Coordinates of C-alpha atoms in Angstrom, one line a residue:
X1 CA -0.4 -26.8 -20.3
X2 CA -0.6 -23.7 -22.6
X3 CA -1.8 -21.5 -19.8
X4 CA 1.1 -22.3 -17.9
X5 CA 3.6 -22.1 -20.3
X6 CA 1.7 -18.3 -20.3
X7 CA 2.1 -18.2 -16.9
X8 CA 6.0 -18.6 -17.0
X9 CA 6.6 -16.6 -19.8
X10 CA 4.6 -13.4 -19.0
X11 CA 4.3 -11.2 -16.1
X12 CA 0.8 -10.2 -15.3
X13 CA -0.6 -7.6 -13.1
X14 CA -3.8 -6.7 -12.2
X15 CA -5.2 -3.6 -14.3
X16 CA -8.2 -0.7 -13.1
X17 CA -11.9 -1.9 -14.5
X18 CA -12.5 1.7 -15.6
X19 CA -10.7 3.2 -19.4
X20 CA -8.1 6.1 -19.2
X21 CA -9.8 9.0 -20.4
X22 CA -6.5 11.6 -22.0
X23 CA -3.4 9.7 -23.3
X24 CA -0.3 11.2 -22.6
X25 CA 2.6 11.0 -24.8
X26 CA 6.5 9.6 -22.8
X27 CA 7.9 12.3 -21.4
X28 CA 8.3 13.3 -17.8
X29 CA 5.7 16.2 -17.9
X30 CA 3.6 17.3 -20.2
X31 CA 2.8 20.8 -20.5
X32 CA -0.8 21.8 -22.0
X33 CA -3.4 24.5 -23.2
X34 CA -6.9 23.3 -22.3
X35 CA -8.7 26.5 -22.7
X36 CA -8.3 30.5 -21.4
X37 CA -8.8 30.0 -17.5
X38 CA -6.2 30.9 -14.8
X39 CA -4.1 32.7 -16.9
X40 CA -2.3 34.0 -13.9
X41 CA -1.8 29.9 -12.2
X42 CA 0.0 26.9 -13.1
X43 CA -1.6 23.7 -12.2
X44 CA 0.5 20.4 -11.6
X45 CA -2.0 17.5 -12.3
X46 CA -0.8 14.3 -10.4
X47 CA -1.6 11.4 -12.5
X48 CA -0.3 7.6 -11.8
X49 CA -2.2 4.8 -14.4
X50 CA -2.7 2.4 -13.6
X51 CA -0.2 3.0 -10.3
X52 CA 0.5 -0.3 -8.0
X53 CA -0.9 -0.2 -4.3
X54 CA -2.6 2.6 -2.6
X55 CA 0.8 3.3 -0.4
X56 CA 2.6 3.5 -3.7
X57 CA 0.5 5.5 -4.9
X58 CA 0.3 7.9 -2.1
X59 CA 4.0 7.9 -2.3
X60 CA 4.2 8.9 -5.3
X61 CA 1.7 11.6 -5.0
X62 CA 3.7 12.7 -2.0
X63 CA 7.2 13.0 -4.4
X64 CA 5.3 15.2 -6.8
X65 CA 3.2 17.3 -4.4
X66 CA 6.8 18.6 -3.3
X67 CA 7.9 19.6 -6.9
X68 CA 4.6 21.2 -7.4
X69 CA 5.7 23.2 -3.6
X70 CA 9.1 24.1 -5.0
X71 CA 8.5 25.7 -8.1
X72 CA 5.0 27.1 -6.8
X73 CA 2.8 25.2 -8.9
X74 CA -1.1 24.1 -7.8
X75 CA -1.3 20.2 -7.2
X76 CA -3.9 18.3 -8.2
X77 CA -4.8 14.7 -8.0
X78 CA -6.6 13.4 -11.0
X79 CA -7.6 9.8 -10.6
X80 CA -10.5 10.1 -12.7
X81 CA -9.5 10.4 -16.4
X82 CA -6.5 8.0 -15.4
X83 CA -7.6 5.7 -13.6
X84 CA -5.7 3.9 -10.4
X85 CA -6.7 -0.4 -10.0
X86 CA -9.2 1.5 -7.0
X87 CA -11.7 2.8 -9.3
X88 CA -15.5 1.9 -9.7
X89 CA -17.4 2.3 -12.6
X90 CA -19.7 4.1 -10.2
X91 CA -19.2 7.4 -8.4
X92 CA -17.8 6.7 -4.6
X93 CA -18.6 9.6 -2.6
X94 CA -19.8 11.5 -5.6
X95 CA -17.1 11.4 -7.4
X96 CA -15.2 9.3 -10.1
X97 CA -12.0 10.3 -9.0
X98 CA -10.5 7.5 -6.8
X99 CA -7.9 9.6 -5.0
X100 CA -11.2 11.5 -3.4
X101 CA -12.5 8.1 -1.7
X102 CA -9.7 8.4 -0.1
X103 CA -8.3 12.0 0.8
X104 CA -9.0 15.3 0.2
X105 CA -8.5 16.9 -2.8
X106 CA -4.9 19.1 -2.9
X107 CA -7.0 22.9 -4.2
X108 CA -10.5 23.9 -4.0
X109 CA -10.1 23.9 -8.1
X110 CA -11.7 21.3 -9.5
X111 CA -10.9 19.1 -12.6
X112 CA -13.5 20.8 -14.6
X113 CA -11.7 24.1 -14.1
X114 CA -8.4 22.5 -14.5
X115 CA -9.2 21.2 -18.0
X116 CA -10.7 24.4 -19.1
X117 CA -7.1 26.5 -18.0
X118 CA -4.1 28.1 -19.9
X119 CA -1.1 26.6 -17.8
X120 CA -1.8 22.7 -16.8
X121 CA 1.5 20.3 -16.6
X122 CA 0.7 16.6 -16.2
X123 CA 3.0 14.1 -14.8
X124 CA 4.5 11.1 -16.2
X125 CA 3.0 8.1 -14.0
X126 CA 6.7 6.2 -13.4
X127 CA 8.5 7.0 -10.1
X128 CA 12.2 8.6 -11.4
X129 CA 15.5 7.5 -10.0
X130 CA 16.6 8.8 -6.1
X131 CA 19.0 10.9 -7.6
X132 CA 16.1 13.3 -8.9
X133 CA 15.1 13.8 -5.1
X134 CA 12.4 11.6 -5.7
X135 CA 12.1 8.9 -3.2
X136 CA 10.3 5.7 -2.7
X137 CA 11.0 5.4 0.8
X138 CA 9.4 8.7 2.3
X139 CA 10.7 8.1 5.5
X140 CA 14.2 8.5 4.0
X141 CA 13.1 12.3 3.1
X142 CA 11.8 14.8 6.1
X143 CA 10.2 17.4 3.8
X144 CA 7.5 14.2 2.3
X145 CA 7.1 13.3 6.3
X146 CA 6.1 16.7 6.2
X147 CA 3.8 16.7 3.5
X148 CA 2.1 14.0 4.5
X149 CA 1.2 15.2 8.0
X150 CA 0.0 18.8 7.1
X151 CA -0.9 18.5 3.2
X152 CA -2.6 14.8 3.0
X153 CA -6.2 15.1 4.9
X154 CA -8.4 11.7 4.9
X155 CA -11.8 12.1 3.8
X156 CA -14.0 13.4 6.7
X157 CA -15.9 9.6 6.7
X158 CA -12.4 7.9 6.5
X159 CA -11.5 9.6 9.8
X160 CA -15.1 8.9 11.9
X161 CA -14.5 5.7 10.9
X162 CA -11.2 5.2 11.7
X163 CA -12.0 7.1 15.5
X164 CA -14.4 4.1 15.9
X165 CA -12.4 1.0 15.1
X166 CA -9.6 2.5 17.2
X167 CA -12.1 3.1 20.0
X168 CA -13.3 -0.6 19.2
X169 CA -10.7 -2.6 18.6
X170 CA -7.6 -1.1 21.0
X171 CA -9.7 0.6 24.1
X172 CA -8.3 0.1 26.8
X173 CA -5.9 -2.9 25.3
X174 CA -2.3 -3.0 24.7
X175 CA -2.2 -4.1 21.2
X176 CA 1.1 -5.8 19.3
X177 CA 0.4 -5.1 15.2
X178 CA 1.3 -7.0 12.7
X179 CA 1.2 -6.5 9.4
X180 CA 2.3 -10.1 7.4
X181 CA 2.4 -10.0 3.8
X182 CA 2.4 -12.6 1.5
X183 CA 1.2 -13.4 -1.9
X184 CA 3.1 -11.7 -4.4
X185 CA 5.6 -10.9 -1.8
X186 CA 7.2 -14.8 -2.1
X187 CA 8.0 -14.1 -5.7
X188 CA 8.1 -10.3 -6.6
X189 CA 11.4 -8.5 -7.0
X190 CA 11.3 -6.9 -3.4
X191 CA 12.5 -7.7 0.2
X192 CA 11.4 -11.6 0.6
X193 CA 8.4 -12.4 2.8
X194 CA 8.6 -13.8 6.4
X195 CA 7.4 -17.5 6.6
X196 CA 5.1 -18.5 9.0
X197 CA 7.2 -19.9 11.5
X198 CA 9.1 -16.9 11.3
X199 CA 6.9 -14.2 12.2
X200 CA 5.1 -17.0 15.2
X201 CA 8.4 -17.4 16.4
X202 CA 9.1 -13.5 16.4
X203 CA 5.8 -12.8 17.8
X204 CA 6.6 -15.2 20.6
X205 CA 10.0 -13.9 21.6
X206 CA 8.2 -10.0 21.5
X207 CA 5.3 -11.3 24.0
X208 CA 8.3 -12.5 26.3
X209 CA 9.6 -9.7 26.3
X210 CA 6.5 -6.9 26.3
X211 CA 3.1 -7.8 27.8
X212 CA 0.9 -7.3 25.3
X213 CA -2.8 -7.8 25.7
X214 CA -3.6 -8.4 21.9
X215 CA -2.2 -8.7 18.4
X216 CA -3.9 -6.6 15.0
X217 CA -3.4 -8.9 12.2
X218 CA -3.2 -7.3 9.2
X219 CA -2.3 -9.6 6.0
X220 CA -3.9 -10.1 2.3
X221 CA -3.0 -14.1 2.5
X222 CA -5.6 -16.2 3.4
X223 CA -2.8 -19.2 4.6
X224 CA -0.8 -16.2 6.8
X225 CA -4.0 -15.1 8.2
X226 CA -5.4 -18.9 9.2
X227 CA -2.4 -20.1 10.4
X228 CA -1.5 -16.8 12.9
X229 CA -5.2 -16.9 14.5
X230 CA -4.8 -20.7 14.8
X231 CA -1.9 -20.5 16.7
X232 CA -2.8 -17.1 18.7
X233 CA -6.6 -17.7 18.7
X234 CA -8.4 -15.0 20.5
X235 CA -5.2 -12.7 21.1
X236 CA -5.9 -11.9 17.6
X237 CA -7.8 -8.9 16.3
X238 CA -8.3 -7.6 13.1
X239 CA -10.9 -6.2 10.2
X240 CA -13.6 -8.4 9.5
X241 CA -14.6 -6.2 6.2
X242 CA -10.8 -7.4 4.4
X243 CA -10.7 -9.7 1.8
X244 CA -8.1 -12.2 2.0
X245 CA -6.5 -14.8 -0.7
X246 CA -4.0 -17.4 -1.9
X247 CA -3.0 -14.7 -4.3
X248 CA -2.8 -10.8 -5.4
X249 CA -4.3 -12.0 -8.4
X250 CA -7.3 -13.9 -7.4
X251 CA -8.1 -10.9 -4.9
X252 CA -8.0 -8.0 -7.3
X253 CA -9.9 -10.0 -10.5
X254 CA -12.4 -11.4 -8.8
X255 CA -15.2 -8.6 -8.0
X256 CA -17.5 -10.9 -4.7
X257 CA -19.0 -8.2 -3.4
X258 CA -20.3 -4.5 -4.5
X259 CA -17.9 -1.6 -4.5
X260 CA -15.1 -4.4 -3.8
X261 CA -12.2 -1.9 -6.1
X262 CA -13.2 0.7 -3.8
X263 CA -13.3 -1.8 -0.5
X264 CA -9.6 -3.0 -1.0
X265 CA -8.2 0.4 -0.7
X266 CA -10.6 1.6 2.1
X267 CA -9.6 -1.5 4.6
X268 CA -5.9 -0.9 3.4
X269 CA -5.9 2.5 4.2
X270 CA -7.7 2.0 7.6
X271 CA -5.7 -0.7 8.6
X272 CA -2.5 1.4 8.2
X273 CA -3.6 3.8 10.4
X274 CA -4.7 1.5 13.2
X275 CA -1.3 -0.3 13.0
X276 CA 0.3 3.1 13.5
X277 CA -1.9 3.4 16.8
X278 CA 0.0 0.0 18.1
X279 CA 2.1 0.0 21.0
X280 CA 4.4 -2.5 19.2
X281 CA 4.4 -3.1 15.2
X282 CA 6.1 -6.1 13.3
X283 CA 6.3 -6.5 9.7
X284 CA 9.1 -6.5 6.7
X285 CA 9.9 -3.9 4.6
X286 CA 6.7 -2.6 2.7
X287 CA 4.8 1.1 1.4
X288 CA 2.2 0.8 4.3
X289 CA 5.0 0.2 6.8
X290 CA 6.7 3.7 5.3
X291 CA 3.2 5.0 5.6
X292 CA 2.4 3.7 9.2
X293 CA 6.0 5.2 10.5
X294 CA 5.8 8.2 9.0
X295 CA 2.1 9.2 10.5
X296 CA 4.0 8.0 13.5
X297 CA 0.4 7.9 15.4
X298 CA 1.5 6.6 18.8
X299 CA 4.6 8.3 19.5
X300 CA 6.7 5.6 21.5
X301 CA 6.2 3.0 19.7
X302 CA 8.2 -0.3 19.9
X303 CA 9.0 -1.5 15.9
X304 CA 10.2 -4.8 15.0
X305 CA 11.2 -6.1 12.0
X306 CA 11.9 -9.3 10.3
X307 CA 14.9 -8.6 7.3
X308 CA 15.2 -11.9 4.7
X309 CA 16.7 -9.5 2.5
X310 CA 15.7 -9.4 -1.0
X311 CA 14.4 -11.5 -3.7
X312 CA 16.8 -11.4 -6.8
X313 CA 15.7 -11.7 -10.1
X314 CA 16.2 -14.7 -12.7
X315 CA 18.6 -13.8 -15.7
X316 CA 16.1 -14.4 -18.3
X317 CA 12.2 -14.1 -16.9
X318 CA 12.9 -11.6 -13.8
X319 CA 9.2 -12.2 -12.6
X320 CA 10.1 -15.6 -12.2
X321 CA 11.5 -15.6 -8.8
X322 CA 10.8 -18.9 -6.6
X323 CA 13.8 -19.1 -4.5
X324 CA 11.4 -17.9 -1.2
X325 CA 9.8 -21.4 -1.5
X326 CA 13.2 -23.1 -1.6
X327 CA 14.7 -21.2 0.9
X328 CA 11.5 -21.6 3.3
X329 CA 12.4 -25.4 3.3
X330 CA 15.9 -25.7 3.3
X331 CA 17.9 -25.3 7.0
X332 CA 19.7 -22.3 7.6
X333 CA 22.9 -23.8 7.5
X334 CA 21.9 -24.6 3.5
X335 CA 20.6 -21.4 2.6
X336 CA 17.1 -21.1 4.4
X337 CA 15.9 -18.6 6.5
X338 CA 16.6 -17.9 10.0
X339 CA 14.6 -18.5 13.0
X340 CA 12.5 -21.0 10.5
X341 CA 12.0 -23.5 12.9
X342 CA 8.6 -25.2 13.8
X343 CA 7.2 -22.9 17.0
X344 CA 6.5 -24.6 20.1
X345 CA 3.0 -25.2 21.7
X346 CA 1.8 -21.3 22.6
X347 CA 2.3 -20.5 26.4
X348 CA -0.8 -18.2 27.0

């Protein structure tokens, strides 16, 4: 009973298993003298701990490579001594940084030079208001579209591997993807999730309409995932290596496997790109959809969407947010979602 008073009461998210190595007073940027080096340069160090998803994140870093462009500072990416939720306690790739598992690093200058120079600014690690030009949506901003096309590189092994699930996975096939969230989604503060009929229903009226050959399941929800190949069975394709669970919480504490930190954002990142190479993509309103349209990787693509709107917040414990639950069972003519009904048998 006590842990679920606890439960109710406080809002817990999942924190990085490595320690923060510089604290950093609250201010938006913090300006510093490490040592004599660079006298002539400014470097803009991009820090975000411990930062939310790995879409988030690159959003973020995406917002604050463009004010280092305007005002002609050097960016760099420092996921090292502040640590994202994606680092090991052991290098990846040589490095401790969790940014480089991922992508390239912004300069050829490296932290160690950084921290030894006359002119760093550090960044605060909150995302500021839309008003500032900062925006969480980078599809709503051309010059972070930009960015993220000519300034962001993946890792060299990121992209081999990448050009061999495509080759894998979609030769030859016309592939439908979908990316289904769950988990968190049913009660966080954001757009609500689709339920299960929802997206089978949707998925159905699409493969009236366009003859797709298969479907790329992407989702983190062990009950989305079970009951979308159950219905679809072997129209459905997806990454074997991704870990999937009743909740955010049991995916990120639990550690069943080695490098698993490192794992989570590798299979997210790779699955983003592949649903970018779809024909046809469905999902709700999320960071790796933003991600996946802005890459824009096949170039006529057909997107879908299911909107539910979003889930408001309780007056007094706003992480407390069950309505998605209610709403999944009620009719629509009471308040439930639309197009909620039970799907019929599959005709394929």
């Amino acid at each position: 009973m006590k842990n679920f008073i606890k439960k109710i009461i406080y809002q817990r998210f999942y924190k990085p298993i490595t320690e923060k190595k510089i604290s950093l007073p609250k201010s938006k940027f913090y300006f510093k003298k490490f040592g004599n080096l660079n006298p002539d340069k400014i470097f803009y160090v991009i820090q975000r701990t411990p930062g939310f998803g790995l879409f988030s994140n690159l959003s973020f870093v995406l917002n604050h490579i463009k004010i280092a462009k305007d005002f002609g500072f050097i960016p760099v990416v420092d996921m090292e001594n502040f640590p994202s939720i994606y680092n090991e306690k052991k290098k990846i790739l040589n490095t401790m940084n969790s940014w480089e598992y991922y992508f390239e690093q912004l300069s050829n200058i490296t932290l160690d030079e950084v921290y030894k120079s006359k002119n760093v600014i550090l960044t605060e690690n909150n995302f500021y208001s839309k008003n500032e030009d900062f925006f969480a949506n980078i599809t709503d901003s051309n010059d972070l579209v930009e960015i993220l096309r000519n300034n962001v590189r993946l890792k060299n092994s990121k992209y081999k591997l990448l050009s061999h699930l495509k080759k894998k996975l979609f030769d030859n096939k016309k592939t439908l993807g979908v990316h289904f969230r769950g988990t968190t989604y049913k009660t966080a503060g954001v757009v609500y999730a689709a339920t299960t009929n929802q997206m089978i229903n949707k998925i159905n009226e699409i493969l009236k309409e366009n003859n797709y050959d298969q479907i790329f399941l992407v989702t983190e929800d062990l009950k989305n995932f079970n009951s979308i190949v159950n219905y679809f069975g072997d129209k459905i394709v997806f990454l074997k290596t991704s870990l999937r669970g009743s909740s955010d919480l049991e995916v990120w504490d639990n550690y069943p496997r080695e490098r698993h930190r490192y794992k989570l954002g590798r299979d997210i990142l790779l699955e983003t790109y592949l649903l970018s190479y779809c024909e046809g993509y469905i999902d709700i309103d999320t960071n790796p959809r933003e991600i996946a349209h802005a890459l824009n990787l096949y170039k006529n693509q057909k997107r879908y969407t299911i909107d539910n709107g979003h889930n408001k917040s309780w007056p007094i414990f706003n992480h407390i947010k069950y309505s998605w639950y209610i709403r999944n069972f009620l009719p629509e003519r009471f308040g439930g979602f639309p197009n909620n009904s039970k799907p019929g048998k599959k005709k394929f």
